[in-house]
Short mmCIF file of C-alpha atoms in Angstrom, two decimals:
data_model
loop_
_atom_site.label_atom_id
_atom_site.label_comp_id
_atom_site.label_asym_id
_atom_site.label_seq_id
_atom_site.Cartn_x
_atom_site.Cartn_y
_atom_site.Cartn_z
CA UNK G 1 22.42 15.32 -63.79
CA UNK G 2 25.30 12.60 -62.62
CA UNK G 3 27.37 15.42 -61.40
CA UNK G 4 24.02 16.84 -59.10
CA UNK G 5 23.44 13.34 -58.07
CA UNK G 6 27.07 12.83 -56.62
CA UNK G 7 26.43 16.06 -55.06
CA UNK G 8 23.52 15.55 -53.40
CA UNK G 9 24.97 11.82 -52.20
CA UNK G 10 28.11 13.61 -50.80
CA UNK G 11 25.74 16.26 -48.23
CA UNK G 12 23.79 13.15 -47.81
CA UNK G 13 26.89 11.56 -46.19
CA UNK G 14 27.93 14.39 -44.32
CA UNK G 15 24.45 14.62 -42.65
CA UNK G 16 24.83 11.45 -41.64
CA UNK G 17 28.67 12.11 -40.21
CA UNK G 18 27.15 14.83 -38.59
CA UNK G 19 24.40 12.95 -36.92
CA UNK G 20 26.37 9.90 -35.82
CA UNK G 21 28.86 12.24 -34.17
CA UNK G 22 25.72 14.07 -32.24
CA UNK G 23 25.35 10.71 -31.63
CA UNK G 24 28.38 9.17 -30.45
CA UNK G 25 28.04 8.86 -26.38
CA UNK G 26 31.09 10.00 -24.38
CA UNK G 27 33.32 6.96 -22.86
CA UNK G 28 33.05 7.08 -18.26
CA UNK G 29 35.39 5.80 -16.86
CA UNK G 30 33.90 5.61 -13.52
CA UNK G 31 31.02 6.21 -11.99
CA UNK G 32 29.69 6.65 -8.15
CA UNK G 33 26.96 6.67 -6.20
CA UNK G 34 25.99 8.29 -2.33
CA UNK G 35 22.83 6.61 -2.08
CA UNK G 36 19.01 6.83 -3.10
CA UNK G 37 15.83 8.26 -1.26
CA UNK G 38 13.66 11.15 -0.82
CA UNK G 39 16.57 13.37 -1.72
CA UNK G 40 13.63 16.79 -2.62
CA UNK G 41 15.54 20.54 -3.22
CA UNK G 42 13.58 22.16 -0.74
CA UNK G 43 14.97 20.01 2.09
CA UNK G 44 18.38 20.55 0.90
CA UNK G 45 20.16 24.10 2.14
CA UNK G 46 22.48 25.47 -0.72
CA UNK G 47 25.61 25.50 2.02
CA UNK G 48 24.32 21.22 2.38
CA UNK G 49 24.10 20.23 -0.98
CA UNK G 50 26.89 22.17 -2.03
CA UNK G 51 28.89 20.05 0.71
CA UNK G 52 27.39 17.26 -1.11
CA UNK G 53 29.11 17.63 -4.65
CA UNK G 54 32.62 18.68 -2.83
CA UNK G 55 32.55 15.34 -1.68
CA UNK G 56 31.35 14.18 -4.40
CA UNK G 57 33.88 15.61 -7.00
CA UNK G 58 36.82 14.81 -4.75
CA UNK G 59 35.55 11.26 -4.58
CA UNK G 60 35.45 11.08 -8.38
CA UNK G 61 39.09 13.19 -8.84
CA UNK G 62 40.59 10.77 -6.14
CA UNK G 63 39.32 7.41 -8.23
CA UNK G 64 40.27 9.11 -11.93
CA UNK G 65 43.69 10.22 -10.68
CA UNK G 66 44.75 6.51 -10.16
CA UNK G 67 43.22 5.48 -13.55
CA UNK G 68 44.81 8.39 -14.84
CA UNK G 69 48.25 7.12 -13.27
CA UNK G 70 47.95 3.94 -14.87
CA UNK G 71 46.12 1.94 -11.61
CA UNK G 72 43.97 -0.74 -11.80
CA UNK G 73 40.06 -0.22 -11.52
CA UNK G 74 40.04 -1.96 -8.32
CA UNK G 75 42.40 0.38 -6.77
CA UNK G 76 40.05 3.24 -8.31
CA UNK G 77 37.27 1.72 -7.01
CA UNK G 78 38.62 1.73 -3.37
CA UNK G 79 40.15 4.75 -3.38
CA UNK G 80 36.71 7.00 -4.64
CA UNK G 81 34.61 5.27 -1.73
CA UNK G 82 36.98 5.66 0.78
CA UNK G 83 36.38 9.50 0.18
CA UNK G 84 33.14 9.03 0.75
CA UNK G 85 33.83 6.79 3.87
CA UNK G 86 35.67 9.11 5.71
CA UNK G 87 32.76 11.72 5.31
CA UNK G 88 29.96 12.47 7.70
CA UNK G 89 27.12 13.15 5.10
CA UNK G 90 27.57 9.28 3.75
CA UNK G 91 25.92 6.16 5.67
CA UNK G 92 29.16 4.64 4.96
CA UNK G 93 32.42 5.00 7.46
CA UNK G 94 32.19 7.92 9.57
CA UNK G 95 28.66 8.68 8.65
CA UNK G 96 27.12 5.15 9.24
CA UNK G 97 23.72 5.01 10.82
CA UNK G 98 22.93 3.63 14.06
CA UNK G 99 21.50 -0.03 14.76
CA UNK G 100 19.05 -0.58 17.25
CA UNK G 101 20.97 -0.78 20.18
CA UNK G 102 23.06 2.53 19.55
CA UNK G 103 25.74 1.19 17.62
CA UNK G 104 27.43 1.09 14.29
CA UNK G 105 28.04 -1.99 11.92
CA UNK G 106 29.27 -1.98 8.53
CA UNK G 107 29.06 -3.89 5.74
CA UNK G 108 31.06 -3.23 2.77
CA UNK G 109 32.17 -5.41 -0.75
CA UNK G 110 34.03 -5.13 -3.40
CA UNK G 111 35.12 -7.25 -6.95
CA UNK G 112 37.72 -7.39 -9.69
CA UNK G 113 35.54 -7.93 -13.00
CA UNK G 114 38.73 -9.26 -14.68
CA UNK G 115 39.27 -12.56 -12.42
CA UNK G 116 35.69 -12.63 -10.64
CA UNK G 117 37.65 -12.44 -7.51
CA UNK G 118 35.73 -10.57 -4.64
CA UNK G 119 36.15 -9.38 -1.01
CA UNK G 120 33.48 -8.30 1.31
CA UNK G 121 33.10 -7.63 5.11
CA UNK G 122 30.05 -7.20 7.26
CA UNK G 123 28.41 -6.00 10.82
CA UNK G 124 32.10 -4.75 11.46
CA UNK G 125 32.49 -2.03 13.97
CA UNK G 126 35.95 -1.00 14.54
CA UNK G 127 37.45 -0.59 10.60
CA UNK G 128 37.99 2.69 9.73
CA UNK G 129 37.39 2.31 6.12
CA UNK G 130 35.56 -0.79 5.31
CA UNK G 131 36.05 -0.92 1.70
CA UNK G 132 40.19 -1.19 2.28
CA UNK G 133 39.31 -4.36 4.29
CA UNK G 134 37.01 -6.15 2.04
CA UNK G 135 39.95 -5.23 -0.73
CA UNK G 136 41.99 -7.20 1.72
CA UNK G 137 39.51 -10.06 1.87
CA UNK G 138 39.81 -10.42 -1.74
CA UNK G 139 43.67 -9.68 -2.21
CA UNK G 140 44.87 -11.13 0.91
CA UNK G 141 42.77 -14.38 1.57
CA UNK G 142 41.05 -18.01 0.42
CA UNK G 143 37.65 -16.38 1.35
CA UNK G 144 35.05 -14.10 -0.17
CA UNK G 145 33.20 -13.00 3.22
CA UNK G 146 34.49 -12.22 6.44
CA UNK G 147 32.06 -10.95 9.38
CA UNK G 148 31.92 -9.25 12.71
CA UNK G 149 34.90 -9.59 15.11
CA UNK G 150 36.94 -12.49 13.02
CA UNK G 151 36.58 -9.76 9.92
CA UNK G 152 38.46 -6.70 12.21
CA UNK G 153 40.92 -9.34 13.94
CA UNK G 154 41.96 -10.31 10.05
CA UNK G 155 41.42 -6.45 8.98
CA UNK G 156 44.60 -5.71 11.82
CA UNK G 157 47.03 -8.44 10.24
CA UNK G 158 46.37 -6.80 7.26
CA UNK G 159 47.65 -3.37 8.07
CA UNK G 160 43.90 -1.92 7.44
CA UNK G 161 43.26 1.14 9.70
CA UNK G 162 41.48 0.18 13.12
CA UNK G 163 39.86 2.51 15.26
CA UNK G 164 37.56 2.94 18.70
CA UNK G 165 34.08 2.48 17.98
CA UNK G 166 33.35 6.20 19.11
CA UNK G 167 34.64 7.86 15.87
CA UNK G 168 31.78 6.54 14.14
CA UNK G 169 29.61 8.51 16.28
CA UNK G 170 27.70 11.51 14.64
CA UNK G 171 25.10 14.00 16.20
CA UNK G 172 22.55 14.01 12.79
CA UNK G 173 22.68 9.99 12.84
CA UNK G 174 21.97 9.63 16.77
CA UNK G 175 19.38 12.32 16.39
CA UNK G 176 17.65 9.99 13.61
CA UNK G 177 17.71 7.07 15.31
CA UNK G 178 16.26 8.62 18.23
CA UNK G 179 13.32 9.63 16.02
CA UNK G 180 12.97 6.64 14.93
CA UNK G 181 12.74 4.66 18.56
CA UNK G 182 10.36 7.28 19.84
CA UNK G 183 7.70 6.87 16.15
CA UNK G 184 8.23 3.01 17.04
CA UNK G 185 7.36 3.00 20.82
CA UNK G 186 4.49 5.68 19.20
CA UNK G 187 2.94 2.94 17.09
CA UNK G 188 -0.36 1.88 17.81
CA UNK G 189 -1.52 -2.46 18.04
CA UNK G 190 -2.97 -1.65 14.10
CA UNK G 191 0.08 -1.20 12.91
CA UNK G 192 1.10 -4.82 13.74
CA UNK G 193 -1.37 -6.30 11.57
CA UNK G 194 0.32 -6.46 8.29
CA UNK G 195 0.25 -9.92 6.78
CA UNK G 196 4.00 -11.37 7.67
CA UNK G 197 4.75 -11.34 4.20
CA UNK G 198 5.29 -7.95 3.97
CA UNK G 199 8.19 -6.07 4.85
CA UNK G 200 7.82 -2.57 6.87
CA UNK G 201 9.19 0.25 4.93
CA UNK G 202 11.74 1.62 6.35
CA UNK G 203 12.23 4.69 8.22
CA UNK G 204 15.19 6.38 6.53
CA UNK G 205 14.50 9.75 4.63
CA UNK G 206 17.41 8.85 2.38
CA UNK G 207 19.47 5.81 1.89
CA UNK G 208 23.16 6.93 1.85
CA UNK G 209 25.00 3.57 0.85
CA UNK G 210 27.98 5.08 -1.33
CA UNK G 211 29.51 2.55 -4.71
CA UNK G 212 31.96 3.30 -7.45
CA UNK G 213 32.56 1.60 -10.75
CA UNK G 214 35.52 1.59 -12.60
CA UNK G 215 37.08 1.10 -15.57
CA UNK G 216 41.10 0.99 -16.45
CA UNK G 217 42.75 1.65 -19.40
CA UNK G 218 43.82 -2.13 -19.33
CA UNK G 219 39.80 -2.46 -20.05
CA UNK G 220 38.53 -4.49 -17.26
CA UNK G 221 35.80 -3.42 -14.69
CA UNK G 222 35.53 -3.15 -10.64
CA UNK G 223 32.69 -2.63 -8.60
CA UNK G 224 32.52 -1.42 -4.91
CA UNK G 225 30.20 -0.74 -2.23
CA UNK G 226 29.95 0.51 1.38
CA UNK G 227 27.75 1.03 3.85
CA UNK G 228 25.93 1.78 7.42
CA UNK G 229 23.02 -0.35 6.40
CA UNK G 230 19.57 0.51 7.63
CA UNK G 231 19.17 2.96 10.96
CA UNK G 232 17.29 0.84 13.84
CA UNK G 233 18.15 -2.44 12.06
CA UNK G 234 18.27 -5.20 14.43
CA UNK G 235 20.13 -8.59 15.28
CA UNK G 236 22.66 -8.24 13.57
CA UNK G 237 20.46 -7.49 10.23
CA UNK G 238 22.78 -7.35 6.62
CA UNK G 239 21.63 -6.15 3.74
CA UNK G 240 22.70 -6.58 0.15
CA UNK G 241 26.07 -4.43 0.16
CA UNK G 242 28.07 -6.61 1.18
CA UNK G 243 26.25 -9.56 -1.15
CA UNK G 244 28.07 -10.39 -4.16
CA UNK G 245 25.44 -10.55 -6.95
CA UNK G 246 23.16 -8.65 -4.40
CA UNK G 247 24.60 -5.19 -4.09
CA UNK G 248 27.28 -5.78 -6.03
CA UNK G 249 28.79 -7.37 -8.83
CA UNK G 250 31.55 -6.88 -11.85
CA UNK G 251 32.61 -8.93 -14.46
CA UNK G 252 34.68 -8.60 -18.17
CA UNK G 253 31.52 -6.98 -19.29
CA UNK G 254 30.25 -4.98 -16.56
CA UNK G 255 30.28 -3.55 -13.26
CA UNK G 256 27.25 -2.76 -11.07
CA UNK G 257 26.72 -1.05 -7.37
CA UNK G 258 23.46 -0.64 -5.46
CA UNK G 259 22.05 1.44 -3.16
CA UNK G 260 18.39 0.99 -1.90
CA UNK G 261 16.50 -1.34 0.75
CA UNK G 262 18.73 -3.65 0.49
CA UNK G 263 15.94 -6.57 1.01
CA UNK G 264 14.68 -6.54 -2.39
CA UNK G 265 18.20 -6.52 -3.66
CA UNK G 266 19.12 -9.54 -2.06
CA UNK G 267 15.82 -11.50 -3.15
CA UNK G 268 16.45 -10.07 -6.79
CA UNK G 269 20.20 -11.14 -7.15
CA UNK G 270 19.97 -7.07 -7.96
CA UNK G 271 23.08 -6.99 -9.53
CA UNK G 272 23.98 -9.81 -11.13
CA UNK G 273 20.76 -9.77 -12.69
CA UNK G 274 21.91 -6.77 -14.53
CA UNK G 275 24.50 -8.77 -15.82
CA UNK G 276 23.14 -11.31 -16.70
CA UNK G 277 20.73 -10.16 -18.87
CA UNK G 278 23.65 -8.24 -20.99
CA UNK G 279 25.44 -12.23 -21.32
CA UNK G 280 21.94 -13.80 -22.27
CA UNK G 281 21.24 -11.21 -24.74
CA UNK G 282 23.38 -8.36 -27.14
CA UNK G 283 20.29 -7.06 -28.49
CA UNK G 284 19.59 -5.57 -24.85
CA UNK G 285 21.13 -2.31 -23.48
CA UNK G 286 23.26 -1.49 -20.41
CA UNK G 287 20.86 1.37 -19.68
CA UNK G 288 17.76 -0.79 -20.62
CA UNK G 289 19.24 -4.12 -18.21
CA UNK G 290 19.61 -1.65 -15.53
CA UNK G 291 16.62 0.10 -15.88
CA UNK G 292 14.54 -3.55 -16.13
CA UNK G 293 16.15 -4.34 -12.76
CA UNK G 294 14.91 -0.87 -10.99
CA UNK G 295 11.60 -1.57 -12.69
CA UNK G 296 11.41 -5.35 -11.39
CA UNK G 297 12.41 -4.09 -7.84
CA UNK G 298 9.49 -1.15 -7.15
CA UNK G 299 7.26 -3.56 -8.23
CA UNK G 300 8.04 -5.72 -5.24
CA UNK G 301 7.66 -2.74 -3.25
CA UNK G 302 11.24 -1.65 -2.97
CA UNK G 303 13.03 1.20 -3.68
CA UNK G 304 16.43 2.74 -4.69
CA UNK G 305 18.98 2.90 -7.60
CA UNK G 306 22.27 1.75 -9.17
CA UNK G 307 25.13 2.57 -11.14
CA UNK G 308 26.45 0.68 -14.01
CA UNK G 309 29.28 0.61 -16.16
CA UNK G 310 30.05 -1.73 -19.30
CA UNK G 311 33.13 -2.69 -20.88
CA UNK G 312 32.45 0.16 -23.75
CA UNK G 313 32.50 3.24 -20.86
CA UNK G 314 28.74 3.18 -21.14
CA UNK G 315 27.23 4.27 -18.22
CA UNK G 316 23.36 3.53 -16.71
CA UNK G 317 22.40 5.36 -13.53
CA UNK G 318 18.33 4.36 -13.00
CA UNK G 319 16.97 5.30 -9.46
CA UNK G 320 12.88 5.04 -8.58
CA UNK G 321 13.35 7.36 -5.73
CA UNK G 322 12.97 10.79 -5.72
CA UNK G 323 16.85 11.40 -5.82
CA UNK G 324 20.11 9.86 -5.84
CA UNK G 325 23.44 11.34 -5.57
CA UNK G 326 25.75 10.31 -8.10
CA UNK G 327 28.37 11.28 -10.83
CA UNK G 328 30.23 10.61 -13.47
CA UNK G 329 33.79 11.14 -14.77
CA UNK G 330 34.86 10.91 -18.70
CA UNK G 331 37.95 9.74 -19.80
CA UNK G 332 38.90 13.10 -20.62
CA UNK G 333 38.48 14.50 -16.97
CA UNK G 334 35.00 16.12 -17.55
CA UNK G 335 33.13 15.33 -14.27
CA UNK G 336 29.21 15.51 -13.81
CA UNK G 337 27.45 15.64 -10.66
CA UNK G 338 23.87 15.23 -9.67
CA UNK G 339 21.89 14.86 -6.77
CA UNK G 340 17.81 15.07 -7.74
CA UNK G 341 15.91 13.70 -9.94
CA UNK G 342 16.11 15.43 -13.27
#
């Protein structure tokens, strides 16, 4: 009977083994994101979305290759998004939308969770890769934020790439602002009866703000994010990208980037918000924090995602939109991709 007993106790045990290893979660080590919106399969041609995870994968092989080496998760962080930034498909860099008067401005942050330290630049128009001057901000300077001409004059000193305002230009992003100017000078007197309060949706089909977030095998965190901002935005409009605690945010515990209409994020504190809620509390989640925040932010009326990484290579990736492109690589390599909602 004692010798059945001890049996039956020692398959008990290895059931459980067995289901605590189905459970055990694999450790990210960074995660990035190439923005939220109505992102639908049946708008996307297989030659276009397959374009999509090239630059997606090389983004996330770029970023892993210097954790891999033994880099920092800043310089991870910087080096994944500037893939993205030099790509046309991205409102970020080369792909940034246009503002309302035909022209692009770029906003861009980034922050070392280790030291709290943080760099960001915004409405600039002449930095190749944004992200590489906002690491300058934070690397290179007293300040956090640098903006417009002052930001690109610093940028130079700096050694970070400058170039003419035309290689920003790109045919898809001139053809959707021209849409946009035409459905505007369309509108009819009812449509300016909104209560003030409210904020007019925007007229982006997608939201193509790219992030990464990283972390090293020294175990601390880094958060980035980039972007075009909002197509038709006017004077001088920022959104939260740039906005430490806004769009972005990292600290010893986690890192966060966002990617949405940016509004919300800013009067949210999107990001930090995320982290705070994993200081206040241990008994909540990094997917459940994350998720709260996406919750708290459609019911304001916004929309979007963000990706989030703890200390313990957990990673959270909660969008209310009906896609986001994003991905994931392990510490072993193994890379995932995805673009809709699934």
């Amino acid at each position: 009977m004692v010798k059945r007993i001890f049996v039956l106790a020692l398959l008990g045990c290895g059931s459980y083994i067995l289901q605590a290893q189905q459970m055990k979660q694999p450790t990210y080590v960074l995660a990035i994101h190439g923005g939220a919106g109505t992102i639908l399969k049946k708008n996307m041609s297989d030659a276009l979305e397959q374009a999509y995870r090239v630059v997606l994968e090389q983004s996330l092989h770029e970023g892993y290759q210097v954790l891999k080496g033994g880099g920092t998760s800043v310089d991870a962080v910087a080096a994944a998004i500037r893939v993205m930034e030099d790509s046309p498909l991205f409102n970020a860099g080369k792909g940034a939308v246009f503002n309302h008067k035909g022209e692009n401005e770029l906003d861009a942050s980034i922050m070392d969770g280790k030291t709290l330290l943080a760099g960001a630049v915004a409405g600039v128009q002449t930095i190749r890769n944004p992200i590489m001057a906002a690491k300058a901000v934070m690397e290179q300077s007293e300040h956090v934020m640098m903006v417009g001409r002052g930001a690109e004059e610093f940028a130079a000193t700096k050694g970070v790439e400058i170039v003419d305002p035309s290689y920003f230009w790109t045919q898809p992003r001139w053809d959707a602002l021209q849409r946009i100017l035409k459905r505007d000078a369309e509108k009819t007197e009812l449509d300016h009866g909104a209560p003030q309060t409210q904020l007019a949706k925007p007229n982006d089909e997608k939201f193509g703000t790219v992030g990464c977030v990283a972390l090293d095998s020294y175990g601390n965190l880094a958060a980035g994010t980039s972007t075009g901002g909002m197509t038709n935005k006017k004077y001088g409009r920022v959104g939260d990208s740039p906005i430490i605690g806004a769009g972005n945010y990292a600290n010893k515990q986690v890192a966060v980037s966002c990617t949405g209409w940016g509004e919300f994020y800013i009067r949210t504190v999107a990001a930090y918000d995320v982290a705070a809620q994993l200081s206040y509390s241990s008994a909540i989640s990094t997917e459940a924090a994350a998720k709260a925040v996406i919750e708290k932010i459609g019911a304001l009326g916004g929309d979007g995602g963000m990706i989030v990484l703890d200390h313990n290579g957990q990673v959270a990736m909660p969008f209310n939109t009906e896609g986001m492109y994003r991905g994931t690589i392990t510490k072993e390599g193994k890379i995932d991709v995805r673009i809709y909602k699934d």
